[in-house]
Amino acid sequence: MGKIKKISSILIENGKVVTENGISTNDIFCRNGKIEFIGDSLRIKDRILSTTEIIDAKHKYVIPGGIDPHVHFDLHIGNNMKSSDSFETGSKAAIYGGTTTIIDFVTPQRGESLLKSLKDRKKEAKKSLCNYRLHMSITEWNDKTESEMKDCVYNEGIRSFKVYMAYKDSIGLDVTDIFKVMKVAEALDSIVMVHCEDGDRIDELKKGFENNGKKEIKYHHLSRPPETEADAVKKIVELSKKTNSKTYIVHNSTKYGMDIVKAYGKNGRIFVETCPHYLLLDKSLYENKNFDEAANYVMSPPLRSKEHQDALWEGIKTNIIDVIATDHCPFNKKDRLAFKKDGFSKIPNGVGGIENRLSLLYTYGVLTKKINIEKFVKLISTNPAKIFGLYPQKGVIKVGSDSDLVIWNPDKESMISDKTQEQRCDTNIFEGFSTRGKAEIVLVSDKMYEV
Ligand code: URP
Ligand code: ZN
């Protein structure tokens, strides 16, 4: 990371200012963390002060700072292991990649109070260098859950809850409990994020493979076939309809899941996320690499076939998909392989990508003409801001909005490598990918990062 400066005011001149609705060449003047003026030739209109930082953004885009609503920094997974990025290192990587706001999770242990867990998580989260918010995971339903959910919303500013249909032995819920969460969340005008994978069926398949001594990494994806995700999506859209709950399907990886959402209709209530790895990588990585290398791609849901990948791009085009997030949750090799002898099911789940999200989507989405730059902004910033209650403070370039801005150099070429990344991990699933387009200056409120 280059220079970091605290600035009281900044004038960004001649940039191509992008919002979800269009592009205009304009100057932007920001003071004390807010956008104060947008217009042409602001310099000659006496807007600036002697201390104003002046940035020439000619031939560059100015976009709202990226918002990644799905990251797992400092994720504790037991056995003294954590995801490799802390709030500090992960948020630095986020800024480096053009993301100015992240939303991570509080994940209470069963039996632990939501508010106690939130208090502990806030201590970790305050190390974040970029803006942050927290979603609250509901990992069991008990007689305190409803009142604690109310406390979270009324007293703690939480507006989103997460439930898991997988991981049934630790944090996953049955549909009867998800129904209860959705009813309460609806009454609280909050949104429920759902990890849609049929945990019971997956556990059966896993056991079947394990009992037959099948340990290779390919059994990770074979024990989580696309149908296990689609069946879960179907249950969730039905529950969403019954409860009228705003519902956000995290990391959708299949065509079938999207077909179900399309058939039921989104009705302004259902939102769908996918991640760069489902758009750009496929399941052959589990089949064609040796155990240690293939282990780097273990995430849930797993990578799918090319058919699903193509369908996801189509889902972006047809607005079934609303958000591209990362589910950033990398692990170092040592932790990934700590229980290697026990086979595929003991590899920690999760991969990184926060630093690469914007460059990858710009290179493989905008430059290939699958999406235009307005849609790019919508997927990585405006939609997450609207869905998670941050708009119009964030997610848009508008007078009065926060000065979370990215000066985007469309010509800067790079090659992704774990040797040069800011992300704290000794691998990168996009190793060797070329990108064109990169964040050059990132404003997080009144801090300016030259990246
Ligand atoms: O494999 C994944 N996705 N790991 C992170 C935790 C989760 O399930 O979102
Ligand atoms: Zn996740």
CSV table of C-alpha atoms and ligand atoms in Angstrom, one decimal:
chain,number,residue,atom,x,y,z
A,1,MET,CA,0.0,0.0,0.0
A,2,GLY,CA,1.3,3.5,-0.9
A,3,LYS,CA,0.7,6.7,1.0
A,4,ILE,CA,-2.2,7.2,3.4
A,5,LYS,CA,-3.3,10.8,4.2
A,6,LYS,CA,-5.9,12.3,6.4
A,7,ILE,CA,-7.6,15.1,4.4
A,8,SER,CA,-10.1,17.7,5.4
A,9,SER,CA,-11.1,18.5,1.8
A,10,ILE,CA,-10.4,17.1,-1.6
A,11,LEU,CA,-11.2,18.1,-5.2
A,12,ILE,CA,-11.3,15.3,-7.8
A,13,GLU,CA,-11.2,16.9,-11.2
A,14,ASN,CA,-12.4,15.7,-14.6
A,15,GLY,CA,-13.2,12.1,-13.7
A,16,LYS,CA,-15.8,10.0,-15.4
A,17,VAL,CA,-18.3,9.8,-12.5
A,18,VAL,CA,-20.2,6.5,-12.6
A,19,THR,CA,-23.5,5.7,-10.8
A,20,GLU,CA,-26.0,3.0,-11.6
A,21,ASN,CA,-27.8,5.4,-13.8
A,22,GLY,CA,-25.0,6.7,-16.0
A,23,ILE,CA,-21.7,8.4,-16.5
A,24,SER,CA,-20.9,12.1,-16.5
A,25,THR,CA,-17.6,14.0,-16.6
A,26,ASN,CA,-17.5,16.1,-13.5
A,27,ASP,CA,-15.5,17.4,-10.6
A,28,ILE,CA,-16.3,16.3,-7.1
A,29,PHE,CA,-15.5,18.3,-4.0
A,30,CYS,CA,-15.6,16.5,-0.6
A,31,ARG,CA,-15.1,17.9,2.8
A,32,ASN,CA,-15.0,16.3,6.3
A,33,GLY,CA,-16.0,12.9,4.9
A,34,LYS,CA,-19.0,14.0,2.8
A,35,ILE,CA,-19.5,14.9,-0.9
A,36,GLU,CA,-20.3,18.7,-0.9
A,37,PHE,CA,-20.5,19.6,-4.6
A,38,ILE,CA,-20.5,17.8,-7.9
A,39,GLY,CA,-20.2,20.0,-11.1
A,40,ASP,CA,-17.9,21.2,-13.8
A,41,SER,CA,-14.9,23.4,-13.2
A,42,LEU,CA,-15.3,23.6,-9.4
A,43,ARG,CA,-11.8,24.9,-9.1
A,44,ILE,CA,-12.7,28.2,-10.7
A,45,LYS,CA,-15.9,28.5,-8.8
A,46,ASP,CA,-14.1,29.3,-5.5
A,47,ARG,CA,-15.0,26.0,-3.9
A,48,ILE,CA,-11.5,25.1,-2.9
A,49,LEU,CA,-9.4,26.1,0.1
A,50,SER,CA,-5.7,26.4,0.3
A,51,THR,CA,-5.5,23.1,2.1
A,52,THR,CA,-7.6,21.2,-0.5
A,53,GLU,CA,-6.0,18.1,-1.9
A,54,ILE,CA,-6.4,18.2,-5.7
A,55,ILE,CA,-6.5,15.0,-7.8
A,56,ASP,CA,-6.6,14.9,-11.5
A,57,ALA,CA,-8.9,12.0,-12.6
A,58,LYS,CA,-8.9,12.7,-16.3
A,59,HIS,CA,-9.4,9.5,-18.3
A,60,LYS,CA,-10.2,7.6,-15.1
A,61,TYR,CA,-13.5,6.6,-13.6
A,62,VAL,CA,-14.7,7.7,-10.2
A,63,ILE,CA,-17.0,5.1,-8.7
A,64,PRO,CA,-18.7,4.7,-5.3
A,65,GLY,CA,-16.5,2.7,-2.9
A,66,GLY,CA,-17.1,-1.1,-3.2
A,67,ILE,CA,-19.3,-2.6,-0.5
A,68,ASP,CA,-18.8,-6.3,0.3
A,69,PRO,CA,-21.6,-7.6,2.4
A,70,HIS,CA,-20.2,-11.0,2.9
A,71,VAL,CA,-16.8,-11.5,4.5
A,72,HIS,CA,-15.4,-13.6,7.3
A,73,PHE,CA,-12.4,-11.9,8.9
A,74,ASP,CA,-11.0,-13.5,12.0
A,75,LEU,CA,-13.4,-16.4,11.6
A,76,HIS,CA,-12.8,-18.8,14.5
A,77,ILE,CA,-13.3,-22.4,13.4
A,78,GLY,CA,-12.1,-24.3,16.4
A,79,ASN,CA,-8.8,-26.2,17.1
A,80,ASN,CA,-7.2,-22.7,17.5
A,81,MET,CA,-7.6,-22.0,13.9
A,82,LYS,CA,-8.9,-18.8,12.2
A,83,SER,CA,-9.4,-17.5,8.7
A,84,SER,CA,-6.1,-16.0,7.8
A,85,ASP,CA,-7.2,-12.4,7.4
A,86,SER,CA,-7.9,-10.3,10.5
A,87,PHE,CA,-10.1,-7.3,10.4
A,88,GLU,CA,-7.0,-5.2,10.1
A,89,THR,CA,-5.3,-7.1,7.2
A,90,GLY,CA,-8.5,-8.0,5.4
A,91,SER,CA,-9.8,-4.4,5.5
A,92,LYS,CA,-6.4,-3.3,4.2
A,93,ALA,CA,-6.8,-5.7,1.3
A,94,ALA,CA,-10.3,-4.5,0.8
A,95,ILE,CA,-9.2,-0.9,0.4
A,96,TYR,CA,-6.4,-2.0,-1.9
A,97,GLY,CA,-9.0,-3.6,-4.1
A,98,GLY,CA,-11.4,-0.6,-4.1
A,99,THR,CA,-13.8,-1.8,-1.3
A,100,THR,CA,-14.5,0.8,1.4
A,101,THR,CA,-17.2,-1.0,3.4
A,102,ILE,CA,-17.4,-4.6,4.5
A,103,ILE,CA,-20.1,-6.4,6.4
A,104,ASP,CA,-18.9,-9.3,8.5
A,105,PHE,CA,-20.8,-11.6,10.9
A,106,VAL,CA,-21.4,-12.2,14.5
A,107,THR,CA,-21.6,-16.0,15.0
A,108,PRO,CA,-22.7,-16.9,18.6
A,109,GLN,CA,-21.9,-20.3,19.9
A,110,ARG,CA,-25.0,-22.3,20.8
A,111,GLY,CA,-25.9,-21.4,24.4
A,112,GLU,CA,-24.2,-18.0,24.1
A,113,SER,CA,-26.2,-14.8,24.2
A,114,LEU,CA,-26.4,-12.8,20.9
A,115,LEU,CA,-25.5,-9.6,22.7
A,116,LYS,CA,-22.5,-11.0,24.4
A,117,SER,CA,-21.2,-12.4,21.2
A,118,LEU,CA,-21.8,-9.1,19.5
A,119,LYS,CA,-19.9,-7.3,22.2
A,120,ASP,CA,-16.9,-9.6,21.7
A,121,ARG,CA,-17.0,-9.4,17.9
A,122,LYS,CA,-17.1,-5.6,18.0
A,123,LYS,CA,-13.7,-5.7,19.8
A,124,GLU,CA,-12.2,-7.5,16.9
A,125,ALA,CA,-14.1,-5.5,14.2
A,126,LYS,CA,-12.9,-2.1,15.5
A,127,LYS,CA,-9.5,-2.9,14.1
A,128,SER,CA,-11.0,-2.5,10.6
A,129,LEU,CA,-9.4,0.2,8.5
A,130,CYS,CA,-12.4,0.5,6.3
A,131,ASN,CA,-16.1,1.1,7.2
A,132,TYR,CA,-17.7,-2.0,8.7
A,133,ARG,CA,-21.0,-3.3,9.8
A,134,LEU,CA,-22.0,-6.7,11.3
A,135,HIS,CA,-24.8,-9.2,10.5
A,136,MET,CA,-26.1,-11.3,13.4
A,137,SER,CA,-26.1,-15.1,12.8
A,138,ILE,CA,-28.9,-17.1,14.5
A,139,THR,CA,-27.3,-20.4,15.3
A,140,GLU,CA,-30.1,-21.9,17.5
A,141,TRP,CA,-33.7,-20.9,18.4
A,142,ASN,CA,-34.3,-20.7,22.2
A,143,ASP,CA,-36.7,-18.8,24.4
A,144,LYS,CA,-34.5,-15.7,24.4
A,145,THR,CA,-33.9,-15.5,20.7
A,146,GLU,CA,-36.8,-13.3,19.8
A,147,SER,CA,-36.1,-10.7,22.5
A,148,GLU,CA,-32.4,-10.7,21.7
A,149,MET,CA,-33.2,-10.2,18.0
A,150,LYS,CA,-35.3,-7.1,19.1
A,151,ASP,CA,-32.4,-5.8,21.2
A,152,CYS,CA,-30.0,-6.3,18.2
A,153,VAL,CA,-32.3,-4.1,16.0
A,154,TYR,CA,-33.5,-1.5,18.5
A,155,ASN,CA,-30.4,-1.0,20.5
A,156,GLU,CA,-27.5,-2.2,18.4
A,157,GLY,CA,-28.3,-1.0,14.9
A,158,ILE,CA,-28.2,-4.6,13.5
A,159,ARG,CA,-30.5,-4.8,10.4
A,160,SER,CA,-29.7,-8.3,9.0
A,161,PHE,CA,-29.7,-11.8,10.4
A,162,LYS,CA,-28.0,-14.9,8.9
A,163,VAL,CA,-29.1,-18.5,9.1
A,164,TYR,CA,-27.3,-21.6,7.8
A,165,MET,CA,-29.0,-24.6,6.4
A,166,ALA,CA,-25.7,-26.5,6.2
A,167,TYR,CA,-23.3,-27.2,9.2
A,168,LYS,CA,-26.2,-28.7,11.2
A,169,ASP,CA,-23.9,-30.1,13.9
A,170,SER,CA,-22.7,-26.6,14.9
A,171,ILE,CA,-24.5,-23.5,13.6
A,172,GLY,CA,-27.2,-24.8,11.1
A,173,LEU,CA,-30.9,-24.5,11.7
A,174,ASP,CA,-33.9,-26.6,10.6
A,175,VAL,CA,-36.6,-25.0,8.5
A,176,THR,CA,-39.0,-24.8,11.4
A,177,ASP,CA,-36.5,-22.5,13.2
A,178,ILE,CA,-35.7,-20.6,10.1
A,179,PHE,CA,-39.4,-19.9,9.8
A,180,LYS,CA,-39.4,-18.4,13.3
A,181,VAL,CA,-36.3,-16.2,12.5
A,182,MET,CA,-38.0,-15.0,9.3
A,183,LYS,CA,-41.2,-14.1,11.1
A,184,VAL,CA,-39.4,-12.1,13.8
A,185,ALA,CA,-37.1,-10.4,11.2
A,186,GLU,CA,-40.1,-9.4,9.1
A,187,ALA,CA,-41.7,-7.7,12.1
A,188,LEU,CA,-38.4,-5.9,12.8
A,189,ASP,CA,-38.1,-4.8,9.1
A,190,SER,CA,-34.8,-6.7,8.8
A,191,ILE,CA,-33.5,-9.0,6.2
A,192,VAL,CA,-32.6,-12.7,6.6
A,193,MET,CA,-29.5,-14.0,4.8
A,194,VAL,CA,-29.6,-17.7,4.1
A,195,HIS,CA,-26.8,-20.2,3.3
A,196,CYS,CA,-28.8,-22.5,1.2
A,197,GLU,CA,-27.5,-26.1,1.3
A,198,ASP,CA,-29.4,-29.1,2.4
A,199,GLY,CA,-27.2,-30.0,5.4
A,200,ASP,CA,-28.9,-33.3,6.3
A,201,ARG,CA,-28.5,-34.7,2.7
A,202,ILE,CA,-24.9,-33.5,2.6
A,203,ASP,CA,-24.1,-35.2,5.9
A,204,GLU,CA,-25.6,-38.4,4.5
A,205,LEU,CA,-23.6,-38.2,1.3
A,206,LYS,CA,-20.4,-37.3,3.2
A,207,LYS,CA,-20.8,-40.2,5.6
A,208,GLY,CA,-21.4,-42.6,2.6
A,209,PHE,CA,-18.1,-41.6,1.0
A,210,GLU,CA,-16.2,-41.6,4.3
A,211,ASN,CA,-17.5,-45.1,5.2
A,212,ASN,CA,-16.1,-46.3,1.9
A,213,GLY,CA,-12.7,-44.8,2.5
A,214,LYS,CA,-13.1,-42.1,-0.1
A,215,LYS,CA,-11.0,-39.2,1.1
A,216,GLU,CA,-9.9,-37.3,-2.0
A,217,ILE,CA,-10.9,-33.6,-2.4
A,218,LYS,CA,-13.3,-34.4,-5.3
A,219,TYR,CA,-15.7,-35.9,-2.7
A,220,HIS,CA,-16.1,-32.4,-1.3
A,221,HIS,CA,-18.1,-31.4,-4.4
A,222,LEU,CA,-19.6,-34.8,-4.9
A,223,SER,CA,-21.1,-34.7,-1.4
A,224,ARG,CA,-22.6,-31.2,-2.1
A,225,PRO,CA,-24.2,-31.7,-5.6
A,226,PRO,CA,-26.2,-28.8,-7.1
A,227,GLU,CA,-29.5,-30.4,-6.1
A,228,THR,CA,-28.6,-30.0,-2.4
A,229,GLU,CA,-28.4,-26.3,-3.0
A,230,ALA,CA,-31.4,-26.0,-5.2
A,231,ASP,CA,-33.6,-28.0,-2.8
A,232,ALA,CA,-32.6,-25.6,0.0
A,233,VAL,CA,-33.3,-22.5,-2.2
A,234,LYS,CA,-36.8,-23.9,-2.9
A,235,LYS,CA,-37.6,-24.3,0.8
A,236,ILE,CA,-36.3,-20.8,1.5
A,237,VAL,CA,-38.3,-19.0,-1.2
A,238,GLU,CA,-41.4,-20.8,0.0
A,239,LEU,CA,-40.7,-19.7,3.6
A,240,SER,CA,-40.0,-16.2,2.4
A,241,LYS,CA,-43.4,-16.1,0.7
A,242,LYS,CA,-45.2,-17.4,3.7
A,243,THR,CA,-43.5,-15.0,6.2
A,244,ASN,CA,-43.2,-12.1,3.7
A,245,SER,CA,-39.6,-11.8,5.0
A,246,LYS,CA,-37.0,-10.0,3.0
A,247,THR,CA,-34.6,-12.7,2.1
A,248,TYR,CA,-31.0,-12.7,0.7
A,249,ILE,CA,-29.6,-15.9,-0.7
A,250,VAL,CA,-25.9,-15.9,-0.1
A,251,HIS,CA,-23.3,-17.3,-2.6
A,252,ASN,CA,-25.7,-18.9,-5.1
A,253,SER,CA,-23.7,-21.1,-7.3
A,254,THR,CA,-26.2,-23.0,-9.4
A,255,LYS,CA,-28.4,-22.5,-12.4
A,256,TYR,CA,-31.1,-24.5,-10.6
A,257,GLY,CA,-31.2,-22.1,-7.6
A,258,MET,CA,-31.8,-19.2,-10.0
A,259,ASP,CA,-34.4,-21.1,-12.0
A,260,ILE,CA,-36.4,-21.5,-8.7
A,261,VAL,CA,-36.1,-17.9,-7.7
A,262,LYS,CA,-37.2,-16.9,-11.2
A,263,ALA,CA,-40.2,-19.3,-11.1
A,264,TYR,CA,-41.3,-17.9,-7.7
A,265,GLY,CA,-40.6,-14.3,-8.6
A,266,LYS,CA,-38.4,-12.0,-6.5
A,267,ASN,CA,-41.3,-9.6,-5.7
A,268,GLY,CA,-38.8,-7.0,-4.4
A,269,ARG,CA,-38.3,-9.3,-1.4
A,270,ILE,CA,-35.8,-11.9,-2.6
A,271,PHE,CA,-32.2,-10.9,-3.4
A,272,VAL,CA,-29.5,-13.2,-4.7
A,273,GLU,CA,-25.7,-13.0,-4.3
A,274,THR,CA,-22.9,-14.8,-6.1
A,275,CYS,CA,-19.1,-14.6,-5.9
A,276,PRO,CA,-16.3,-14.2,-8.4
A,277,HIS,CA,-15.1,-17.8,-7.8
A,278,TYR,CA,-18.4,-19.2,-9.1
A,279,LEU,CA,-18.2,-17.0,-12.1
A,280,LEU,CA,-14.6,-17.7,-13.0
A,281,LEU,CA,-13.5,-21.1,-11.7
A,282,ASP,CA,-15.0,-24.6,-12.1
A,283,LYS,CA,-15.1,-28.0,-10.4
A,284,SER,CA,-12.3,-29.4,-12.6
A,285,LEU,CA,-10.0,-27.9,-10.0
A,286,TYR,CA,-11.1,-30.6,-7.6
A,287,GLU,CA,-10.5,-33.3,-10.1
A,288,ASN,CA,-7.3,-32.3,-11.8
A,289,LYS,CA,-5.0,-31.3,-9.0
A,290,ASN,CA,-3.3,-33.2,-6.2
A,291,PHE,CA,-4.8,-33.3,-2.7
A,292,ASP,CA,-2.8,-30.3,-1.3
A,293,GLU,CA,-3.5,-28.1,-4.2
A,294,ALA,CA,-7.1,-29.0,-4.7
A,295,ALA,CA,-7.6,-28.3,-1.0
A,296,ASN,CA,-7.1,-24.6,-1.6
A,297,TYR,CA,-10.5,-24.6,-3.5
A,298,VAL,CA,-12.6,-26.1,-0.7
A,299,MET,CA,-15.5,-23.8,-0.1
A,300,SER,CA,-19.2,-24.4,0.4
A,301,PRO,CA,-21.1,-24.5,-1.8
A,302,PRO,CA,-18.3,-25.9,-4.0
A,303,LEU,CA,-17.3,-24.9,-7.5
A,304,ARG,CA,-19.7,-26.1,-10.2
A,305,SER,CA,-19.6,-27.0,-13.9
A,306,LYS,CA,-19.2,-24.6,-16.8
A,307,GLU,CA,-23.0,-24.9,-17.4
A,308,HIS,CA,-23.7,-23.3,-14.0
A,309,GLN,CA,-21.0,-20.7,-14.5
A,310,ASP,CA,-22.6,-19.6,-17.8
A,311,ALA,CA,-26.0,-19.5,-16.2
A,312,LEU,CA,-24.7,-17.2,-13.4
A,313,TRP,CA,-23.5,-14.7,-16.0
A,314,GLU,CA,-26.9,-14.9,-17.6
A,315,GLY,CA,-28.5,-14.4,-14.1
A,316,ILE,CA,-26.5,-11.2,-13.8
A,317,LYS,CA,-27.7,-10.0,-17.2
A,318,THR,CA,-31.4,-10.8,-16.3
A,319,ASN,CA,-31.2,-9.2,-12.8
A,320,ILE,CA,-31.8,-12.5,-10.9
A,321,ILE,CA,-28.4,-11.8,-9.3
A,322,ASP,CA,-28.2,-8.6,-7.4
A,323,VAL,CA,-24.8,-8.6,-5.7
A,324,ILE,CA,-21.3,-9.9,-6.3
A,325,ALA,CA,-19.7,-10.4,-2.9
A,326,THR,CA,-16.7,-12.4,-2.0
A,327,ASP,CA,-17.5,-14.6,1.0
A,328,HIS,CA,-13.8,-13.8,1.8
A,329,CYS,CA,-12.6,-16.5,4.2
A,330,PRO,CA,-9.1,-17.6,3.2
A,331,PHE,CA,-6.9,-20.1,5.2
A,332,ASN,CA,-3.2,-20.6,5.1
A,333,LYS,CA,-2.0,-24.0,3.7
A,334,LYS,CA,-0.8,-25.2,7.1
A,335,ASP,CA,-4.3,-24.8,8.6
A,336,ARG,CA,-6.1,-26.1,5.5
A,337,LEU,CA,-4.0,-29.3,5.7
A,338,ALA,CA,-3.9,-29.7,9.5
A,339,PHE,CA,-6.3,-32.7,9.3
A,340,LYS,CA,-5.4,-33.9,5.8
A,341,LYS,CA,-5.1,-37.5,6.9
A,342,ASP,CA,-8.8,-37.5,7.7
A,343,GLY,CA,-9.7,-36.6,4.2
A,344,PHE,CA,-11.8,-34.0,2.3
A,345,SER,CA,-14.4,-33.4,5.0
A,346,LYS,CA,-11.9,-32.0,7.5
A,347,ILE,CA,-10.5,-29.3,5.2
A,348,PRO,CA,-11.6,-25.8,6.5
A,349,ASN,CA,-14.1,-24.3,4.1
A,350,GLY,CA,-13.6,-20.9,2.6
A,351,VAL,CA,-11.5,-18.9,0.1
A,352,GLY,CA,-10.3,-15.3,-0.4
A,353,GLY,CA,-11.0,-12.7,-2.9
A,354,ILE,CA,-11.7,-9.3,-1.4
A,355,GLU,CA,-8.7,-7.7,-2.9
A,356,ASN,CA,-9.5,-9.0,-6.4
A,357,ARG,CA,-13.3,-8.6,-6.6
A,358,LEU,CA,-13.5,-5.3,-8.5
A,359,SER,CA,-10.6,-6.0,-10.8
A,360,LEU,CA,-11.9,-9.5,-11.7
A,361,LEU,CA,-15.4,-8.3,-12.4
A,362,TYR,CA,-14.2,-5.3,-14.4
A,363,THR,CA,-11.8,-7.4,-16.5
A,364,TYR,CA,-14.0,-10.5,-17.0
A,365,GLY,CA,-17.4,-8.7,-16.9
A,366,VAL,CA,-17.1,-5.1,-18.2
A,367,LEU,CA,-14.2,-5.6,-20.6
A,368,THR,CA,-15.8,-8.7,-22.1
A,369,LYS,CA,-19.0,-6.7,-22.5
A,370,LYS,CA,-21.1,-9.0,-20.3
A,371,ILE,CA,-22.0,-6.0,-18.2
A,372,ASN,CA,-21.5,-2.3,-18.6
A,373,ILE,CA,-19.8,-0.1,-16.0
A,374,GLU,CA,-23.0,1.1,-14.5
A,375,LYS,CA,-24.1,-2.4,-13.8
A,376,PHE,CA,-20.6,-3.1,-12.4
A,377,VAL,CA,-21.2,-0.3,-9.9
A,378,LYS,CA,-24.6,-1.6,-9.1
A,379,LEU,CA,-23.4,-5.1,-8.3
A,380,ILE,CA,-20.4,-4.2,-6.2
A,381,SER,CA,-21.8,-1.1,-4.4
A,382,THR,CA,-25.2,0.3,-5.0
A,383,ASN,CA,-27.3,-2.9,-4.6
A,384,PRO,CA,-25.5,-4.0,-1.4
A,385,ALA,CA,-26.0,-0.5,-0.1
A,386,LYS,CA,-29.7,-0.5,-0.8
A,387,ILE,CA,-30.3,-4.1,0.4
A,388,PHE,CA,-28.5,-3.6,3.7
A,389,GLY,CA,-29.8,-0.1,4.6
A,390,LEU,CA,-26.7,1.9,3.8
A,391,TYR,CA,-28.1,3.9,0.8
A,392,PRO,CA,-27.9,6.8,0.0
A,393,GLN,CA,-25.2,7.4,2.6
A,394,LYS,CA,-23.2,4.9,0.6
A,395,GLY,CA,-23.4,3.2,-2.7
A,396,VAL,CA,-23.8,6.3,-4.8
A,397,ILE,CA,-22.0,9.5,-5.8
A,398,LYS,CA,-24.4,12.2,-4.7
A,399,VAL,CA,-24.2,15.5,-2.7
A,400,GLY,CA,-24.6,14.6,0.9
A,401,SER,CA,-23.3,11.0,0.6
A,402,ASP,CA,-20.2,9.8,2.3
A,403,SER,CA,-17.0,10.4,0.5
A,404,ASP,CA,-16.2,6.7,0.0
A,405,LEU,CA,-14.9,6.9,-3.5
A,406,VAL,CA,-12.5,5.1,-5.8
A,407,ILE,CA,-10.5,6.5,-8.6
A,408,TRP,CA,-10.4,3.7,-11.0
A,409,ASN,CA,-7.6,3.4,-13.6
A,410,PRO,CA,-9.2,1.4,-16.5
A,411,ASP,CA,-5.8,0.8,-18.1
A,412,LYS,CA,-3.7,-0.5,-15.2
A,413,GLU,CA,-2.7,-4.1,-15.9
A,414,SER,CA,-1.8,-6.6,-13.2
A,415,MET,CA,-1.4,-10.3,-12.6
A,416,ILE,CA,-2.8,-11.8,-9.4
A,417,SER,CA,-0.3,-13.6,-7.2
A,418,ASP,CA,0.0,-14.6,-3.6
A,419,LYS,CA,3.5,-13.2,-3.7
A,420,THR,CA,2.4,-9.6,-4.2
A,421,GLN,CA,-1.1,-9.5,-2.6
A,422,GLU,CA,-2.2,-7.5,0.5
A,423,GLN,CA,-4.5,-10.3,1.5
A,424,ARG,CA,-2.9,-12.3,4.3
A,425,CYS,CA,-2.8,-15.7,2.9
A,426,ASP,CA,-0.1,-17.9,1.3
A,427,THR,CA,-2.3,-18.9,-1.7
A,428,ASN,CA,-4.7,-17.1,-4.0
A,429,ILE,CA,-7.4,-19.1,-5.9
A,430,PHE,CA,-7.0,-16.6,-8.8
A,431,GLU,CA,-3.2,-17.1,-9.0
A,432,GLY,CA,-2.0,-16.1,-12.5
A,433,PHE,CA,-5.2,-14.4,-13.6
A,434,SER,CA,-4.5,-11.2,-15.6
A,435,THR,CA,-6.5,-8.1,-14.8
A,436,ARG,CA,-6.9,-4.8,-16.5
A,437,GLY,CA,-8.4,-2.0,-14.4
A,438,LYS,CA,-7.5,-1.2,-10.8
A,439,ALA,CA,-8.3,1.1,-7.9
A,440,GLU,CA,-5.7,3.8,-7.8
A,441,ILE,CA,-6.9,6.2,-5.1
A,442,VAL,CA,-9.4,5.1,-2.5
A,443,LEU,CA,-11.2,7.5,-0.2
A,444,VAL,CA,-12.6,6.1,3.0
A,445,SER,CA,-14.4,9.1,4.4
A,446,ASP,CA,-11.6,11.6,5.2
A,447,LYS,CA,-8.7,9.2,4.6
A,448,MET,CA,-7.1,9.0,1.2
A,449,TYR,CA,-5.2,5.8,0.3
A,450,GLU,CA,-2.9,5.7,-2.7
A,451,VAL,CA,-2.9,2.0,-3.5
B,1,URP,O1,-16.9,-22.1,2.4
B,1,URP,C1,-17.4,-21.1,2.9
B,1,URP,N1,-18.3,-20.5,2.3
B,1,URP,N2,-16.8,-20.7,4.1
B,1,URP,C2,-17.2,-19.5,4.8
B,1,URP,C3,-18.4,-19.7,5.7
B,1,URP,C4,-19.6,-19.8,4.9
B,1,URP,O2,-20.2,-20.9,4.8
B,1,URP,O3,-20.1,-18.8,4.4
B,2,ZN,ZN,-19.8,-16.9,4.1
